[in-house]
Short mmCIF file of C-alpha atoms in Angstrom, two decimals:
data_model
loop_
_atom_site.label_atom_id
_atom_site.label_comp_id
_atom_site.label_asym_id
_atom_site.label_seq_id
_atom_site.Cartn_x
_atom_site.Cartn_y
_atom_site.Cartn_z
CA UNK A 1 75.23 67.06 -79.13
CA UNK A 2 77.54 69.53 -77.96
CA UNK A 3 81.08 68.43 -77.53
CA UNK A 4 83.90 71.37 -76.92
CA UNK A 5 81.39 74.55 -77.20
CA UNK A 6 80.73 72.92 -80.36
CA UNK A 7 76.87 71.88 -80.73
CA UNK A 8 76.61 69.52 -83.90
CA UNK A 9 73.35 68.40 -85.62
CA UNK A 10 74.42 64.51 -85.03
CA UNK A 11 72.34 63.16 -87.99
CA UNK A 12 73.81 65.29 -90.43
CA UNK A 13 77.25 64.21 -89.47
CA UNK A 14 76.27 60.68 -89.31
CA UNK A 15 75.83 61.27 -93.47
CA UNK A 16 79.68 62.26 -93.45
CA UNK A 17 80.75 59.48 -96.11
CA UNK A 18 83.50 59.08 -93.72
CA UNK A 19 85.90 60.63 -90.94
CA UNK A 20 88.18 62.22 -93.28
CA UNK A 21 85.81 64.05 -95.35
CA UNK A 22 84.48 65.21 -91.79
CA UNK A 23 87.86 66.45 -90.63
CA UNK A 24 88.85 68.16 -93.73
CA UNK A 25 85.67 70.40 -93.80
CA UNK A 26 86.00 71.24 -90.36
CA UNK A 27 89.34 71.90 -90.22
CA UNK A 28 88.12 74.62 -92.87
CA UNK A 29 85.16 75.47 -90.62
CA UNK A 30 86.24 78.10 -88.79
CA UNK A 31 85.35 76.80 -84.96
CA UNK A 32 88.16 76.44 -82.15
CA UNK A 33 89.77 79.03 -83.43
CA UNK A 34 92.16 79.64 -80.54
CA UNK A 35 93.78 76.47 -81.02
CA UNK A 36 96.39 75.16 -83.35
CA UNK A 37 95.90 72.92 -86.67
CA UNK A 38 97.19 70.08 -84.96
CA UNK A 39 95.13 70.11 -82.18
CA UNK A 40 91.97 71.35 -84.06
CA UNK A 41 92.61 67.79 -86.36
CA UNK A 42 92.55 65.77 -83.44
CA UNK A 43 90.02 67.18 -81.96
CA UNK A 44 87.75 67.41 -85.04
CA UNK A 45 88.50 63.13 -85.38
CA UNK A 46 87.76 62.55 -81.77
CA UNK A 47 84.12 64.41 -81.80
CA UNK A 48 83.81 62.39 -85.10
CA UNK A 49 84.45 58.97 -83.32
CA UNK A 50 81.99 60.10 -80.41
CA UNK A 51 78.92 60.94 -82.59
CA UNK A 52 79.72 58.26 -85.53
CA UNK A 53 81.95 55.90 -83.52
CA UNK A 54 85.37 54.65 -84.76
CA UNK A 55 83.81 51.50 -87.00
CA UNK A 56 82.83 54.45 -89.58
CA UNK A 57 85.86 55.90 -89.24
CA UNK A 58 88.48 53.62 -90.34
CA UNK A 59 90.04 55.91 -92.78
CA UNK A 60 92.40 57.74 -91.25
CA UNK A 61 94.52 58.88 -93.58
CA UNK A 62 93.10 62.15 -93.57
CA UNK A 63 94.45 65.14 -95.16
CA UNK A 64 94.40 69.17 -93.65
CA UNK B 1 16.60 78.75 -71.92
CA UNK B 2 15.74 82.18 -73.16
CA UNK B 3 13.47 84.45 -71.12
CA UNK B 4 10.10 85.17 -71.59
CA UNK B 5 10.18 88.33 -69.53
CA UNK B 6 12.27 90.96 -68.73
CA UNK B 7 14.13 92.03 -65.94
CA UNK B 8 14.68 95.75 -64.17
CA UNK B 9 18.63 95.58 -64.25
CA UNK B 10 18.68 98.44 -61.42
CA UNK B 11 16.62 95.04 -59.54
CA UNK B 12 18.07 92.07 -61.08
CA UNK B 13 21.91 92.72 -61.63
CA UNK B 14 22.63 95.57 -59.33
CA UNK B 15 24.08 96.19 -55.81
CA UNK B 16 26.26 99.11 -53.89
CA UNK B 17 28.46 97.28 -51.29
CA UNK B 18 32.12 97.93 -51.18
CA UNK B 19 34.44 95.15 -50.78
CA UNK B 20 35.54 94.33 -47.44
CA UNK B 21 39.07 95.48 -48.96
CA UNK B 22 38.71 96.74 -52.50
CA UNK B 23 41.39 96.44 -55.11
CA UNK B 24 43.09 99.98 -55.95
CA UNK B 25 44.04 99.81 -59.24
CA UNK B 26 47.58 101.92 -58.46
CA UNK B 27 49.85 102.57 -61.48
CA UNK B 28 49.90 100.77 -64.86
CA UNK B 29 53.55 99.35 -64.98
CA UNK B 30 53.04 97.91 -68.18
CA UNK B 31 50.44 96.33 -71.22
CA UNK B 32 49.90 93.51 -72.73
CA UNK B 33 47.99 93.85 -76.46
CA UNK B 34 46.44 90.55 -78.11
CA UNK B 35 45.14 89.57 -81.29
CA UNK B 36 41.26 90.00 -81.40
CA UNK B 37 39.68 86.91 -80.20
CA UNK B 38 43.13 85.45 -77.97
CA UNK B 39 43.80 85.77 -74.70
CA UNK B 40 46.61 85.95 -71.88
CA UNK B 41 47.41 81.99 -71.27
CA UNK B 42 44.64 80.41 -68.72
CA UNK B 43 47.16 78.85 -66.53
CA UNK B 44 48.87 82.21 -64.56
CA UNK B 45 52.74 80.80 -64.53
CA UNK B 46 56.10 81.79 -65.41
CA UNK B 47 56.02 79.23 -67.65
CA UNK B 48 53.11 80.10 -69.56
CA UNK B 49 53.91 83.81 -70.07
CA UNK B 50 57.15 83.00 -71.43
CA UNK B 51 55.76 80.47 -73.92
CA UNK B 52 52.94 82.71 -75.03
CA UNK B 53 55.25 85.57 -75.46
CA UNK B 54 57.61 83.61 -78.00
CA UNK B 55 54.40 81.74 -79.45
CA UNK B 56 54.22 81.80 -82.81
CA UNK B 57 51.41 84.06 -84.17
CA UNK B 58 48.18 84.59 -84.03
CA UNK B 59 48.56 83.51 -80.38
CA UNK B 60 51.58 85.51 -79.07
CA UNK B 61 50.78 87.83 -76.87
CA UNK B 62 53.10 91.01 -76.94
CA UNK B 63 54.29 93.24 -73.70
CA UNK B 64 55.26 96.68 -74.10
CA UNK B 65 56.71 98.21 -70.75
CA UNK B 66 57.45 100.43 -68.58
CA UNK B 67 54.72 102.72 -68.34
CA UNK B 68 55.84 105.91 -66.54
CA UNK B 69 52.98 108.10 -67.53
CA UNK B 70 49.06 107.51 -67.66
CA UNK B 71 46.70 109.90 -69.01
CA UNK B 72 43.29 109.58 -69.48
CA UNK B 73 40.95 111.37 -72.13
CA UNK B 74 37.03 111.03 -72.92
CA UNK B 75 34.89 108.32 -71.52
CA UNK B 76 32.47 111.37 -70.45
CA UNK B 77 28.95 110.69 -69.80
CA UNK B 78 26.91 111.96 -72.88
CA UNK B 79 23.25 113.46 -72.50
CA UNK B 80 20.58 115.34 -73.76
CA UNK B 81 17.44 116.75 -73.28
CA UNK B 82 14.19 117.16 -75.21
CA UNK B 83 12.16 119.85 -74.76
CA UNK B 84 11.35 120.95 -71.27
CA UNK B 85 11.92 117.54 -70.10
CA UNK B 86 15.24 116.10 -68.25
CA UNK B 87 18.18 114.85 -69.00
CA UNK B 88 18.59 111.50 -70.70
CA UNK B 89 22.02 109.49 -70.68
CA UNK B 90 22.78 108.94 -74.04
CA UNK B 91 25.78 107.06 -73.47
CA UNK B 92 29.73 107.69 -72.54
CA UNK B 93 32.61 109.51 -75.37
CA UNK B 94 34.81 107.29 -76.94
CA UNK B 95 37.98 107.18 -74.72
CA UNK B 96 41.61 106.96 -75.26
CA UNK B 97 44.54 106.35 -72.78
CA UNK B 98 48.09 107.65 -73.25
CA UNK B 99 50.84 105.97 -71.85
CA UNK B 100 54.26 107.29 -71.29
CA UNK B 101 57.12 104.98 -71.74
CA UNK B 102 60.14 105.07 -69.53
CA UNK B 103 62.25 104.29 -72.64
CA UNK B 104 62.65 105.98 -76.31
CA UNK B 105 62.90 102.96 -78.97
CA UNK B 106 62.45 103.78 -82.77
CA UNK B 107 62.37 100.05 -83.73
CA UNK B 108 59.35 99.84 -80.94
CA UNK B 109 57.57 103.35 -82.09
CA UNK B 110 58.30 101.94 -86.25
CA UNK B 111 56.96 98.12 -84.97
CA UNK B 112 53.78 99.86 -83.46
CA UNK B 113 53.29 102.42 -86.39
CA UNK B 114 53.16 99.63 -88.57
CA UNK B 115 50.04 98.32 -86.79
CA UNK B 116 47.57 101.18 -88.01
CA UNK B 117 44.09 99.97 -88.30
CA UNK B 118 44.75 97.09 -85.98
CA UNK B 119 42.34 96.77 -83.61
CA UNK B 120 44.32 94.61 -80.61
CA UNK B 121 42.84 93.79 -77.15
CA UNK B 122 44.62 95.27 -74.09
CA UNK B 123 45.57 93.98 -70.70
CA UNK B 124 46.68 96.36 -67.82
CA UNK B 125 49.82 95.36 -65.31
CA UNK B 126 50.22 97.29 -62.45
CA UNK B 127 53.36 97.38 -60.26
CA UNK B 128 51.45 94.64 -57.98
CA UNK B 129 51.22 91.99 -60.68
CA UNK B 130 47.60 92.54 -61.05
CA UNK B 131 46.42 91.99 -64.08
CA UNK B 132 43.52 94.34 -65.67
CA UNK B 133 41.06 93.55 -68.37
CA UNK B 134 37.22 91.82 -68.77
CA UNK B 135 35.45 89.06 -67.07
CA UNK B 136 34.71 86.62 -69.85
CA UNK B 137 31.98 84.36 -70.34
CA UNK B 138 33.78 81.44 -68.89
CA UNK B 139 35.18 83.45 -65.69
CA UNK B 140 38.25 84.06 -67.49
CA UNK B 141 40.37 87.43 -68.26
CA UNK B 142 39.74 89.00 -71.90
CA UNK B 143 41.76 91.82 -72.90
CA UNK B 144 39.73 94.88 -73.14
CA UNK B 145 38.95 95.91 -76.68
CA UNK B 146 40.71 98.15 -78.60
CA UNK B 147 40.27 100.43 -81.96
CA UNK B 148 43.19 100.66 -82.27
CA UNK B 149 46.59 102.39 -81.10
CA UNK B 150 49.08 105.03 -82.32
CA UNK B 151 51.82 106.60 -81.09
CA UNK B 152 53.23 110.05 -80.05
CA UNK B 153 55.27 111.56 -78.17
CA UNK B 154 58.86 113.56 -78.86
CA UNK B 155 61.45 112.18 -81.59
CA UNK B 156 64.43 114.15 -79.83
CA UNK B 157 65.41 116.08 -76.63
CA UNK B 158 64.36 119.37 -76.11
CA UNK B 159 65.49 121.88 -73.51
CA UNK B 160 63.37 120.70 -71.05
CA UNK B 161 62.44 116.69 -72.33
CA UNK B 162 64.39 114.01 -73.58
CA UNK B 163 63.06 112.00 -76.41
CA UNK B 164 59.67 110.10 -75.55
CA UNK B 165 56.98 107.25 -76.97
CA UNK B 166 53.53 107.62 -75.98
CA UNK B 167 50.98 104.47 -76.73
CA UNK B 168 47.94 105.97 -77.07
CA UNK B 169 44.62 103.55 -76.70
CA UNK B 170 41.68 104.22 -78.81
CA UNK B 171 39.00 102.32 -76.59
CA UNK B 172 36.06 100.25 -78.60
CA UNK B 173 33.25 100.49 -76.12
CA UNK B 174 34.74 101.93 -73.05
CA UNK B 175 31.35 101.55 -71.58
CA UNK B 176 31.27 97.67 -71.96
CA UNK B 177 35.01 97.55 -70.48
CA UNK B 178 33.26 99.49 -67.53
CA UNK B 179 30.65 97.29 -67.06
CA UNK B 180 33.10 94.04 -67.33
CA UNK B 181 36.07 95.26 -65.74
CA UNK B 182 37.53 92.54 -63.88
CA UNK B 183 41.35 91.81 -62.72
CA UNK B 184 43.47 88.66 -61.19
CA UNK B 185 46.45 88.88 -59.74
CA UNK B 186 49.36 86.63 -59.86
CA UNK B 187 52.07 85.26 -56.97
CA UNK B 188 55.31 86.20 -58.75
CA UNK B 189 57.04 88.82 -60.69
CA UNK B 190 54.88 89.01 -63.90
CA UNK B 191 56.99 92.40 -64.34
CA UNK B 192 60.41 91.12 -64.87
CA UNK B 193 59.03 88.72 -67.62
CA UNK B 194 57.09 91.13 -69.71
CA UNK B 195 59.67 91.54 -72.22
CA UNK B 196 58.47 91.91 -75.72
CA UNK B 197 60.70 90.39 -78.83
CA UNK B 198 62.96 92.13 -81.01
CA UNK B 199 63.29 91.64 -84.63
CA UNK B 200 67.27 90.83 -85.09
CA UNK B 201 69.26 89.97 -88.80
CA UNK B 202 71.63 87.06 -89.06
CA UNK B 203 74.69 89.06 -90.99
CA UNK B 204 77.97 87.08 -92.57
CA UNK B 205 80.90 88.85 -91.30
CA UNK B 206 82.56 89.71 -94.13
CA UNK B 207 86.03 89.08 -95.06
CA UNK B 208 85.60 85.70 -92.51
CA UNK B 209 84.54 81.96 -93.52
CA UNK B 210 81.71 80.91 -91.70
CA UNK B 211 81.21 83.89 -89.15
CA UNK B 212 78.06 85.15 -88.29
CA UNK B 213 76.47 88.07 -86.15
CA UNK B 214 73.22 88.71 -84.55
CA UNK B 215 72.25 92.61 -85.34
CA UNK B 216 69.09 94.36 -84.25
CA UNK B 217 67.39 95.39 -87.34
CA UNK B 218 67.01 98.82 -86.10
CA UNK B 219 69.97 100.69 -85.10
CA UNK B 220 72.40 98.20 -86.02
CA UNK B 221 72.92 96.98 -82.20
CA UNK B 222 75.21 93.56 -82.21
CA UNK B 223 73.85 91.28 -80.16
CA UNK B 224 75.75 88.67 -80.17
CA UNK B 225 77.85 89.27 -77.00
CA UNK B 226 74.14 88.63 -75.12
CA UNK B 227 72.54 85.80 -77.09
CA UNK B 228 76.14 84.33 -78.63
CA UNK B 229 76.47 81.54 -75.74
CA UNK B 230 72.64 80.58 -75.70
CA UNK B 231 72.78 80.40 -79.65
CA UNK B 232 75.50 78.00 -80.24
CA UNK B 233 72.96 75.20 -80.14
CA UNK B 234 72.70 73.58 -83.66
CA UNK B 235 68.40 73.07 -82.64
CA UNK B 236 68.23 77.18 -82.77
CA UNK B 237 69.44 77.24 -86.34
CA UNK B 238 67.86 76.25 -89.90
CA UNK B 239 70.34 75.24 -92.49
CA UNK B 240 73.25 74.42 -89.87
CA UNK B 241 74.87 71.15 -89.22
CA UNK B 242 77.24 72.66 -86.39
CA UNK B 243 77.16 76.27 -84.37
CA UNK B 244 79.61 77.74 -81.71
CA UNK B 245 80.10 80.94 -80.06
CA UNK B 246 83.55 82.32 -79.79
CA UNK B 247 84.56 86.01 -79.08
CA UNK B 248 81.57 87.59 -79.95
CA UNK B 249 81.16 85.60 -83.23
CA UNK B 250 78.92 82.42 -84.18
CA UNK B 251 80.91 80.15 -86.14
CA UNK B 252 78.22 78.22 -88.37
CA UNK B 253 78.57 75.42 -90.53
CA UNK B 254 75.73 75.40 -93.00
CA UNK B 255 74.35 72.18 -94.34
CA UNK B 256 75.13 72.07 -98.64
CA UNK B 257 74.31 75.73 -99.25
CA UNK B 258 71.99 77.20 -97.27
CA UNK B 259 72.20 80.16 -95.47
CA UNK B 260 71.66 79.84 -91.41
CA UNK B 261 68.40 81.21 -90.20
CA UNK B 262 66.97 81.00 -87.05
CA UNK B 263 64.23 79.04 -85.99
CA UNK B 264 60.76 80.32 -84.39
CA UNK B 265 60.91 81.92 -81.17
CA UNK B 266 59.06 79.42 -79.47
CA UNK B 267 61.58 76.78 -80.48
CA UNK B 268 64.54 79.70 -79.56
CA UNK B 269 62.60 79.25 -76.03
CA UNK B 270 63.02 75.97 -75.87
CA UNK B 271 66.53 76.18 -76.34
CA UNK B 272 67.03 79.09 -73.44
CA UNK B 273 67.53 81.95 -76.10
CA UNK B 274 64.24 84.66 -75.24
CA UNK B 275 63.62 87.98 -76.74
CA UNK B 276 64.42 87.75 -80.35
CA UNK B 277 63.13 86.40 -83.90
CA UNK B 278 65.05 86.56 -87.26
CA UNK B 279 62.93 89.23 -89.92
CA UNK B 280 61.28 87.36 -92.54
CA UNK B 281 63.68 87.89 -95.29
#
């Protein structure tokens, strides 16, 4: 799935224990580099939501 | 049902009409070499070519163009004579073909050194999109067969040449390629798809997290201005959970530890990225 020039291997992030630990590795990842930390955060939990969906992600409380 | 007699082949098998409109060979625009015992794909397309170029071996087929030069040497009709009586044809002298290649290429001239002893077959292209080799047994095109090939040519310019690869083709029985010659030609621009692949390196970029490039493995060309966009597809990638393509860098997040790799060519094809394959490590 490719979601903002980002193409993800959906079943591996599907193992993401939840949406924080996804956020806080990507925020170290490296992609959208052009944009700032706060937007890169909310981006990073929005594609999370779309290829999880929010019921997996009800920790929010995220750190980054 | 095997014969019980035998047949005069200047009466059974022989005839000297011309075609109403015979084929001119023209000029060789490019080759295609095989693995002994595979074939060009049996269905002429687009499609096919590009699939059986980035097929994974034995079966990939592997263009080398453009041909700007063809020389011929041998294939002379042997003979001899006993005694006071006449001339006998013995046979024909082994033959080999040089080609001249529009384009000098070390990592092409060190690919095709490497294949000493290799004894490929050989299709012809001409700049009509006809397609040279042998009529097989089941009415399809064979490559002719081959001893083998090596290379020459010039490693630098000279005063009056600039640096130049020559393919030279060491012909197995030129006489049987004679007798079995046989061409097809195809309805679209077989040309502009002949495009062999190049062996590339995936290289960290150092001093940056996650940061990749795509380098030819000879001569250190980056690549990944032309293939950045088509790679940022995590299906291209081994060992990577999420790729992207930003300012001539591939940002790749690797799955636990491993180190990204790219997949076959023929699953690169799939995913629109032609012309490459990662060197075994």
């Amino acid at each position: 799935m490719k979601i903002e020039g980002i193409s993800f291997d959906v079943e591996v992030v599907k193992r993401y224990p939840n949406k924080k630990a996804f956020v806080d590795k990507y925020m170290r990842s490296g992609h959208l580099p052009d944009r700032s930390d706060a937007s890169r955060k909310k981006m990073f939990s929005e594609i999370y939501e779309r290829i999880v969906g929010v019921e997996k992600g009800d920790d929010d409380s995220f750190s980054g | 049902m095997a014969k019980v007699y035998r047949e005069c082949s200047a009466q059974a098998d022989f005839n000297t009409g011309h075609s109403k409109c015979p084929l001119l060979p023209g000029k060789i625009k490019a080759i295609i070499l095989t693995l002994p015992g595979y074939k060009i794909p049996s269905t002429l397309t687009v499609e096919a070519f590009e699939k059986a170029i980035h097929a994974d071996r034995p079966a990939r087929i592997f263009p080398i163009k453009t041909v700007a030069e063809y020389a011929s040497s041998g294939g002379d009709a042997e003979t001899s004579a006993r005694g006071y009586g006449a001339s006998q044809l013995t046979g024909y002298s082994a033959k080999t073909d040089t080609l001249d290649l529009e384009e000098f290429d070390t990592g092409l001239r060190a690919n095709l050194v490497a294949t000493k002893g290799v004894g490929f077959n050989v299709y012809f292209v001409n700049s009509d999109n006809v397609i040279f080799g042998e009529k097989d047994n089941d009415g399809t095109l064979r490559g002719v067969e081959l001893s083998g090939i090596y290379v020459s040519g010039q490693d630098f310019d000279s005063s009056g040449d600039t640096a130049y690869i020559s393919i030279n083709l060491m012909y197995k029985d030129i006489e049987r390629y004679w007798k079995y010659a046989d061409s097809v030609q195809v309805d679209f621009d077989l040309l502009s798809i002949l495009e062999g692949l190049v062996y590339v390196n995936v290289e960290k970029v150092e001093g940056a997290t996650n940061k990749y490039k795509i380098i030819e493995d000879r001569n250190g060309l980056d690549r990944t201005a032309y293939d950045g966009n088509a790679l940022a597809e995590s299906a291209c990638w081994e060992n990577a959970e999420s790729v992207s393509y930003s300012n001539g860098e591939l940002t790749i997040t690797t799955t636990g530890s491993g180190t990204p790799r790219l997949k076959s060519p023929s699953v690169l094809l799939e995913n629109g990225v032609t012309g490459i394959e990662q060197i075994s490590a």
